Coordinates of C-alpha atoms in Angstrom, one line a residue:
M1 CA -16.0 -4.4 -7.5
I2 CA -17.8 -3.4 -4.3
D3 CA -21.3 -2.2 -4.9
G4 CA -20.5 -1.4 -8.5
I5 CA -17.3 0.5 -7.5
P6 CA -13.9 -0.7 -8.8
L7 CA -11.7 -1.9 -6.0
V8 CA -7.9 -1.3 -5.7
D9 CA -6.1 -3.0 -2.8
A10 CA -2.9 -0.8 -2.6
H11 CA -1.1 -2.9 0.0
I12 CA -0.7 -6.7 -0.2
H13 CA 2.2 -9.1 0.3
V14 CA 2.8 -12.3 -1.5
A15 CA 5.7 -13.7 0.4
S16 CA 8.1 -16.4 -0.8
R17 CA 7.9 -18.9 2.0
P18 CA 11.6 -20.1 1.8
A19 CA 12.7 -16.5 2.2
L20 CA 10.6 -15.7 5.3
K21 CA 12.4 -15.2 8.6
L22 CA 9.1 -15.7 10.5
T23 CA 7.1 -18.9 10.8
W24 CA 4.3 -19.2 8.2
Q25 CA 1.7 -19.0 10.9
D26 CA 3.2 -15.9 12.4
W27 CA 3.3 -14.3 9.0
L28 CA -0.3 -15.1 8.3
G29 CA -1.6 -13.8 11.6
P30 CA -4.5 -14.9 13.8
F31 CA -7.3 -14.5 11.3
E32 CA -9.5 -17.3 9.9
G33 CA -8.9 -18.5 6.4
R34 CA -5.2 -19.2 6.7
E35 CA -5.7 -22.6 5.0
A36 CA -7.1 -20.8 2.0
V37 CA -4.0 -18.6 1.7
T38 CA -1.7 -21.6 2.1
A39 CA -3.5 -23.4 -0.7
L40 CA -2.4 -20.6 -3.1
Y41 CA 1.2 -21.8 -2.8
D42 CA 3.0 -24.8 -4.4
E43 CA 5.0 -27.4 -2.6
S44 CA 8.2 -25.3 -2.9
G45 CA 6.5 -22.4 -1.0
H46 CA 6.0 -20.1 -4.0
A47 CA 2.7 -18.5 -4.9
V48 CA 0.9 -19.9 -8.0
P49 CA -0.1 -16.9 -10.2
E50 CA -3.2 -18.6 -11.6
L51 CA -4.5 -19.4 -8.1
L52 CA -3.8 -15.9 -6.8
D53 CA -5.4 -14.3 -9.8
R54 CA -8.6 -16.3 -9.2
Y55 CA -8.5 -15.6 -5.4
F56 CA -8.3 -11.9 -5.8
E57 CA -11.0 -11.9 -8.4
D58 CA -13.2 -13.8 -5.9
Q59 CA -12.3 -11.2 -3.3
S60 CA -13.6 -8.4 -5.6
A61 CA -10.2 -6.8 -6.0
D62 CA -9.8 -5.5 -9.6
V63 CA -6.2 -4.3 -9.0
V64 CA -3.8 -5.2 -6.3
L65 CA -0.4 -3.5 -5.6
V66 CA 2.1 -6.2 -4.5
L67 CA 4.8 -4.9 -2.3
A68 CA 8.4 -6.2 -2.4
E69 CA 10.2 -5.9 0.9
Y70 CA 13.9 -6.2 1.8
S71 CA 13.7 -6.5 5.6
P72 CA 16.1 -9.4 6.3
L73 CA 16.4 -8.6 10.1
V74 CA 12.7 -8.8 10.8
T75 CA 10.4 -10.6 8.2
G76 CA 12.9 -11.6 5.6
T77 CA 13.2 -10.8 1.9
Q78 CA 10.3 -10.5 -0.5
A79 CA 12.3 -9.8 -3.6
V80 CA 11.0 -7.7 -6.4
E81 CA 11.7 -10.6 -8.7
D82 CA 9.2 -12.8 -6.9
V83 CA 6.4 -10.5 -8.0
I84 CA 7.3 -10.5 -11.7
P85 CA 5.4 -13.8 -12.5
L86 CA 2.2 -12.3 -11.1
M87 CA 2.6 -9.3 -13.4
E88 CA 3.3 -11.5 -16.3
H89 CA 0.3 -13.6 -15.7
N90 CA -2.2 -10.7 -15.3
P91 CA -0.7 -7.2 -15.7
S92 CA -4.2 -5.7 -15.4
R93 CA -4.7 -7.0 -11.9
F94 CA -1.1 -7.2 -10.4
R95 CA 1.1 -4.1 -10.1
L96 CA 4.5 -4.0 -8.5
V97 CA 5.6 -1.7 -5.7
A98 CA 9.4 -1.5 -5.4
N99 CA 11.2 -1.5 -2.1
L100 CA 14.4 0.2 -0.9
N101 CA 16.5 -0.5 2.2
P102 CA 19.7 1.7 2.5
H103 CA 21.4 -1.1 4.5
V104 CA 20.9 -3.5 1.6
H105 CA 20.9 -1.4 -1.6
H106 CA 23.8 0.7 -3.0
P107 CA 23.9 2.8 -5.0
I108 CA 20.3 3.5 -4.0
K109 CA 19.3 5.5 -7.1
R110 CA 20.6 2.7 -9.4
E111 CA 18.6 0.1 -7.5
L112 CA 15.5 2.2 -7.8
R113 CA 15.9 2.6 -11.5
R114 CA 16.4 -1.2 -11.8
Q115 CA 13.1 -1.9 -10.0
L116 CA 11.2 0.8 -11.9
D117 CA 12.5 -0.7 -15.1
L118 CA 11.0 -4.0 -14.0
G119 CA 7.6 -2.4 -13.9
A120 CA 7.2 -0.9 -10.4
T121 CA 4.5 1.7 -10.2
A122 CA 5.7 3.1 -6.8
V123 CA 8.3 2.5 -4.2
K124 CA 7.9 1.5 -0.5
I125 CA 10.2 2.5 2.4
H126 CA 10.0 0.5 5.6
P127 CA 11.9 2.4 8.3
V128 CA 10.5 0.2 11.2
H129 CA 11.7 -3.1 9.7
G130 CA 14.9 -1.7 8.2
A131 CA 15.9 0.3 11.2
F132 CA 16.5 3.5 9.4
A133 CA 14.9 7.0 9.3
A134 CA 12.7 7.9 6.4
N135 CA 14.8 11.1 6.1
H136 CA 18.1 9.1 6.0
R137 CA 20.3 11.1 3.6
S138 CA 21.3 8.0 1.7
L139 CA 17.7 7.8 0.4
Y140 CA 17.6 11.4 -0.9
P141 CA 18.8 10.5 -4.4
A142 CA 15.9 8.0 -4.7
Y143 CA 13.5 10.6 -3.4
S144 CA 14.8 13.1 -6.0
L145 CA 14.3 10.6 -8.8
C146 CA 10.7 9.8 -7.6
E147 CA 9.9 13.5 -7.4
E148 CA 11.2 14.1 -11.0
Q149 CA 9.3 11.1 -12.4
G150 CA 6.1 11.5 -10.4
V151 CA 6.6 8.1 -8.6
A152 CA 4.8 7.9 -5.3
V153 CA 6.8 6.9 -2.2
V154 CA 4.9 4.7 0.3
I155 CA 6.3 4.9 3.8
H156 CA 5.4 2.5 6.5
F157 CA 4.0 4.8 9.2
G158 CA 2.8 2.6 11.9
T159 CA 4.0 0.3 14.7
S160 CA 5.0 -3.3 14.0
V161 CA 4.4 -6.3 16.3
F162 CA 7.1 -8.4 14.7
A163 CA 10.3 -9.1 16.8
G164 CA 13.1 -6.8 15.8
G165 CA 10.8 -4.0 14.6
A166 CA 12.3 -0.6 15.4
N167 CA 9.2 1.4 16.2
A168 CA 11.2 4.5 17.1
F169 CA 11.5 5.2 13.4
I170 CA 7.9 6.1 12.9
D171 CA 8.7 9.8 13.6
P172 CA 6.5 12.5 12.1
A173 CA 9.5 14.8 12.0
H174 CA 11.1 12.5 9.4
I175 CA 8.1 12.8 7.2
S176 CA 8.0 16.6 7.7
D177 CA 11.6 16.7 6.5
L178 CA 10.8 14.9 3.3
I179 CA 7.9 17.3 2.5
R180 CA 10.1 20.2 3.1
D181 CA 13.0 18.9 1.0
F182 CA 10.9 17.4 -1.8
P183 CA 7.8 19.6 -2.0
E184 CA 6.5 17.9 -5.2
L185 CA 7.0 14.3 -3.9
T186 CA 3.9 12.2 -3.5
V187 CA 4.0 10.6 0.0
V188 CA 1.6 7.8 1.1
L189 CA 1.5 7.1 4.8
A190 CA 0.9 3.3 5.0
H191 CA -1.1 2.3 8.1
G192 CA -2.1 5.9 8.9
G193 CA 0.1 6.3 11.9
R194 CA -1.1 3.1 13.5
G195 CA -0.4 2.9 17.2
W196 CA 1.1 6.2 18.1
H197 CA 0.7 8.8 15.3
Y198 CA -2.9 8.8 13.9
E199 CA -3.2 12.5 14.6
A200 CA 0.2 13.3 13.0
A201 CA -0.9 11.4 9.8
A202 CA -4.2 13.2 9.7
V203 CA -2.5 16.6 10.1
L204 CA 0.0 15.9 7.4
A205 CA -2.6 14.6 5.0
Q206 CA -4.9 17.6 5.5
S207 CA -2.0 20.1 5.3
F208 CA -0.3 19.0 2.1
P209 CA -2.1 18.0 -1.1
N210 CA 0.7 15.5 -1.9
V211 CA 0.3 13.5 1.3
W212 CA -2.1 10.6 1.5
I213 CA -3.2 8.0 4.1
E214 CA -3.4 4.4 3.2
I215 CA -5.6 2.5 5.6
S216 CA -4.0 -0.9 5.4
G217 CA -3.6 -2.7 8.7
L218 CA -6.4 -0.7 10.3
P219 CA -9.8 -2.3 11.1
P220 CA -12.1 -0.1 8.9
R221 CA -14.8 0.2 11.6
R222 CA -12.3 1.7 14.0
L223 CA -11.4 4.6 11.6
P224 CA -13.8 7.0 13.3
D225 CA -12.2 6.2 16.6
Y226 CA -8.6 6.5 15.4
F227 CA -9.3 9.9 13.8
S228 CA -11.9 11.0 16.3
R229 CA -10.5 14.6 16.5
F230 CA -11.0 15.1 12.8
D231 CA -13.9 15.5 10.4
L232 CA -13.9 12.0 8.9
D233 CA -15.7 13.0 5.7
R234 CA -13.0 15.6 5.1
L235 CA -10.1 13.3 6.0
A236 CA -11.5 10.4 4.0
R237 CA -10.9 12.4 0.8
K238 CA -7.2 11.5 1.4
F239 CA -7.7 7.8 2.1
I240 CA -6.5 5.0 -0.1
F241 CA -7.8 1.5 0.4
G242 CA -5.4 -1.2 1.3
T243 CA -5.5 -4.3 3.5
D244 CA -2.0 -5.6 4.3
W245 CA -3.2 -9.0 3.1
P246 CA -2.8 -11.8 4.1
G247 CA -2.9 -10.6 7.7
V248 CA -6.6 -9.5 7.5
P249 CA -10.0 -11.2 7.6
G250 CA -10.3 -10.6 3.9
I251 CA -10.2 -8.0 1.2
R252 CA -13.9 -8.0 0.5
A253 CA -14.7 -8.0 4.2
N254 CA -12.5 -5.0 4.8
A255 CA -14.0 -3.1 1.8
Q256 CA -17.5 -3.9 3.0
A257 CA -16.6 -2.6 6.5
V258 CA -15.6 0.7 4.8
T259 CA -19.0 0.9 3.2
S260 CA -20.6 0.7 6.7
L261 CA -19.1 4.0 7.7
S262 CA -21.9 6.1 6.2
L263 CA -19.6 7.8 3.8
S264 CA -21.0 9.2 0.5
R265 CA -20.8 7.4 -2.8
E266 CA -18.3 10.0 -3.9
L267 CA -16.0 9.4 -1.0
L268 CA -16.2 5.6 -1.4
E269 CA -15.2 5.9 -5.0
G270 CA -12.2 8.0 -4.0
I271 CA -11.2 5.5 -1.3
F272 CA -11.7 2.4 -3.4
Y273 CA -10.1 3.5 -6.6
R274 CA -10.0 7.1 -7.7
N275 CA -7.3 8.2 -5.2
A276 CA -5.2 5.2 -6.2
V277 CA -5.6 6.0 -9.8
E278 CA -4.3 9.5 -9.2
V279 CA -1.5 8.6 -6.9
Y280 CA -0.1 5.5 -8.7
G281 CA -1.0 6.3 -12.3
L282 CA -3.0 3.1 -12.8
G283 CA -4.8 4.2 -15.9
R284 CA -8.5 4.1 -16.5
L285 CA -10.6 2.3 -13.9
E286 CA -14.3 3.1 -13.9
S287 CA -17.5 2.0 -12.3
P288 CA -20.2 0.8 -14.8
E289 CA -22.2 4.0 -14.1
R290 CA -19.3 6.3 -14.8
A291 CA -18.2 4.3 -17.8
A292 CA -21.7 4.8 -19.3
H293 CA -21.5 8.6 -18.6
S294 CA -18.0 8.8 -20.0
S295 CA -19.0 7.1 -23.3
T296 CA -21.5 9.9 -23.8
G297 CA -19.1 12.6 -22.9
S298 CA -21.2 13.7 -19.9
D299 CA -18.8 12.9 -17.1
P300 CA -15.6 15.0 -17.5
A301 CA -14.5 14.0 -14.0
S302 CA -14.0 10.3 -14.9
P303 CA -10.4 9.3 -13.9
T304 CA -7.9 8.8 -16.7
G305 CA -4.7 8.3 -14.7

């Protein structure tokens, strides 16, 4: 928790080191604390569930959404099966986000069903690392299934610094097509348009109730600058907290930076957990204060997922 508010980190990666195309140091990024992350892995290069569970608890993260990623041309493969041991160790903390790549998966709808059956709570699409458009027609059967079942689609909507990243595929028109063709689909814009399209992300999030901005990969203190043409209090109602760990200074550090933005307690609760509960169906997560009110029946607004 952060200041008594439950904390959901909706965007983390727990890579399998043998499957990485990048060097370990390039994957971890330039931030301090890389040795602490390395210590969470065994000699074979696989994450140790007990150590990760303790680490995220120490980082104040009550729930973390772990993203699979099939991007063999850029970063490598973070297979959905790699995340299962984390979920089995502590299903209350670790939740799986599926991943689809039309160049890898066929038939796409069958693969999505398989990953959902493994416990995925959402699905991520990575156009930049997969070199495909988010409105690629081969993905439409998967989008249709997500719309029918109320499964959120997380779309990487920001530039990538990794070699081979195809940044031309962060095109707002592609997102607009999805909203038009699947009006009930929940769309989460990971990284909020980082680099080129902050304004497009903000316009989409404010224009459509089913579009959200996930702030992973963005230094929280820079959010007022990135979205300077918008009312931050209004836009923050559509924010979902995420870090893109391990390539960040720390989960707690990022969350504390969000609290420094002079946002109201209500907005912070939305950013840190209530919006994630709504979008990902995480079940009941409550701050101690709201839990006390809920037990007396005096807080009908408490989230129930």
